Amino acid sequence: MKYIGSIDQGTTSTRFMIFDEEGSIVSSSQLEHRQIYPRPGWVEHDAEEIWHNTEKLISDALEKAGLDGSSLCAIGITNQRETIVPFSRTTGKPIYNAIVWQDLRGEDYIKALSETIPEHEIRERTGLLYSPYFSASKIRWLLDNVPRVRKAAENGEIIFGTMDSYLVARLTGCQALVTDVTNASRYMLMDIRSGEWDEHMLEITGISRSMLPSIVSSSGVVYGYTDPDGPVGASVPVAGILGDQQAALFGQACFSRGESKCTYGTGCFLLTNIGDEPCFSEHGLITTAAFRLEGAPMHYAFEGSVAVAGSLVQWVRDQLKMVSSPKELDAAAASVPDNGGVYIVPAFSGLFAPYWRSDARGVIAGLTGYATRAHICRAVLEATAFQANDIFSAMEADSGIRVKELKVDGGMTNSIPLMAFQADIMQVPVIRPMIVETTSLGAAYAAGLTMGVWKGFDELRRYWKEQMRWLPTMDDKERANKVGFWKKAVRCTLGWMDSDKEC
């Protein structure tokens, strides 16, 4: 039996999983890390803490499986995207905290940049839109505001890497300073057609190519080998990288044009494979690299992102103390037939696709004396489904592809009320696979393809198995009424940051 290790470095936790050659889970270990909030709208992670967690997780998962590191034929990596770690190119150690994808501190820079180059040109060059969500503004903030980062950059000592770059560097003793096309496509610095750093974007942002990792394919190449003195305890090829949402697309076997998936985690991310030619959205979606196999054309996806999904459940649990667990929230939501007229728009850091309004802030609308804790819990779940539906509608309009079913994954797919409501609002079947941790599985697939464990997409498709399916039951009139109130609630969030501006 052949075994593949998969590091899944997420926003709130890191997981190491071991899969066998049939794509089944052999063992798994997971640890959360701290969320650091220096100011409102700022979010950081301690990258050194994440590395130490990763070391522990690898050891723990190998021990659970009764294996040693030499039993692994490859390691794949999937990671939270856009999050930037400034680290030493010689030691791999972080020079400053990681600036997380949710962080808004680059907003002023993005506003200034938008006066330099029109957004349609940004879209056509990079596939992206102006937003502090993407990595370029985070790098620029670090260079402009952190003297030790600026000094390291001037001395040629720094790499601004996403979490995949950082982990590959730590695993290999800095043999490899790389990022794959899916992560590179989130910097706002990559030419979406060539899959290389865009010289014009580097020039106007003042970010040198020497500060960035090399761009590599997602699968089909060995980037480096783990240090035998490190946590794996053996020299194992690191052979697959995919950003977390592209990894989920890969793990869901969405290899063909028109196949879609939605991942429900800290955020919510809906991707549709649009084939090997990029096209661009008129409705606020981004065009992103879906994956690239070495020697083959790039595949692309339309993507819409929701910043706050599972993290809204955490907020209700940890900040409001309304429930003690997601299961308790689910039970409360299921105890009422509807939301009682309550709508929650969790624009904690603005709204992402299809609105792209960083000036938006969250609201709870429609409160009356009739509303109960249960109605609010139901509105929490429905907020994620409504946001996903906004993206779904934009995606169909832009791509001309009629999505016939939606594959789902991630922790929130355990919520029966959410999945049933999602099918009703989208009016398509919602399908959950046997293995819902498809981000980890996708990274394992990428690494296994490189090493010949699997021969191609047809073989991987055979391993995908359906576990549960939800069918739409809501009538058109009720659906239209709910969507109408949702859009009204969204309008209440807009322009909030300017006290003189009407919502």
PDB file of C-alpha atoms in Angstrom, residues 6 40 66 74 81 139 150 152 157 180 299 307 329 354 364 408-410 413 419 459 482 489-490 502:
ATOM      1  CA  SER A   6      -1.320  16.072   3.064  1.00  0.00           C
ATOM      2  CA  PRO A  40     -10.244  46.569  14.035  1.00  0.00           C
ATOM      3  CA  GLY A  66       1.610   3.131  12.787  1.00  0.00           C
ATOM      4  CA  ALA A  74       4.950  12.078  -1.226  1.00  0.00           C
ATOM      5  CA  ARG A  81      -4.635  31.775   0.188  1.00  0.00           C
ATOM      6  CA  ILE A 139       3.203  43.094   0.819  1.00  0.00           C
ATOM      7  CA  ARG A 150      12.030  46.808   4.559  1.00  0.00           C
ATOM      8  CA  ALA A 152      15.502  42.561   4.880  1.00  0.00           C
ATOM      9  CA  GLU A 157      17.034  38.401   2.440  1.00  0.00           C
ATOM     10  CA  ASP A 180       2.102  27.110  -7.335  1.00  0.00           C
ATOM     11  CA  HIS A 299      -7.142  25.308 -16.194  1.00  0.00           C
ATOM     12  CA  ALA A 307     -15.579  36.223   3.912  1.00  0.00           C
ATOM     13  CA  LEU A 329     -26.941  26.114  16.876  1.00  0.00           C
ATOM     14  CA  PRO A 354     -20.371  39.903  -6.133  1.00  0.00           C
ATOM     15  CA  ILE A 364     -29.140  42.072  11.852  1.00  0.00           C
ATOM     16  CA  VAL A 408     -20.246  20.674  -1.340  1.00  0.00           C
ATOM     17  CA  ASP A 409     -17.554  20.091   1.260  1.00  0.00           C
ATOM     18  CA  GLY A 410     -16.135  21.552   4.455  1.00  0.00           C
ATOM     19  CA  THR A 413     -21.863  20.599   5.373  1.00  0.00           C
ATOM     20  CA  MET A 419     -27.667  22.188   3.243  1.00  0.00           C
ATOM     21  CA  GLU A 459      -8.930   7.055 -12.140  1.00  0.00           C
ATOM     22  CA  LYS A 482     -36.844  35.407   0.847  1.00  0.00           C
ATOM     23  CA  ALA A 489     -30.800  43.570   4.141  1.00  0.00           C
ATOM     24  CA  VAL A 490     -27.603  43.703   2.048  1.00  0.00           C
ATOM     25  CA  GLU A 502     -26.872  56.906   3.117  1.00  0.00           C
TER      26      GLU A 502
END
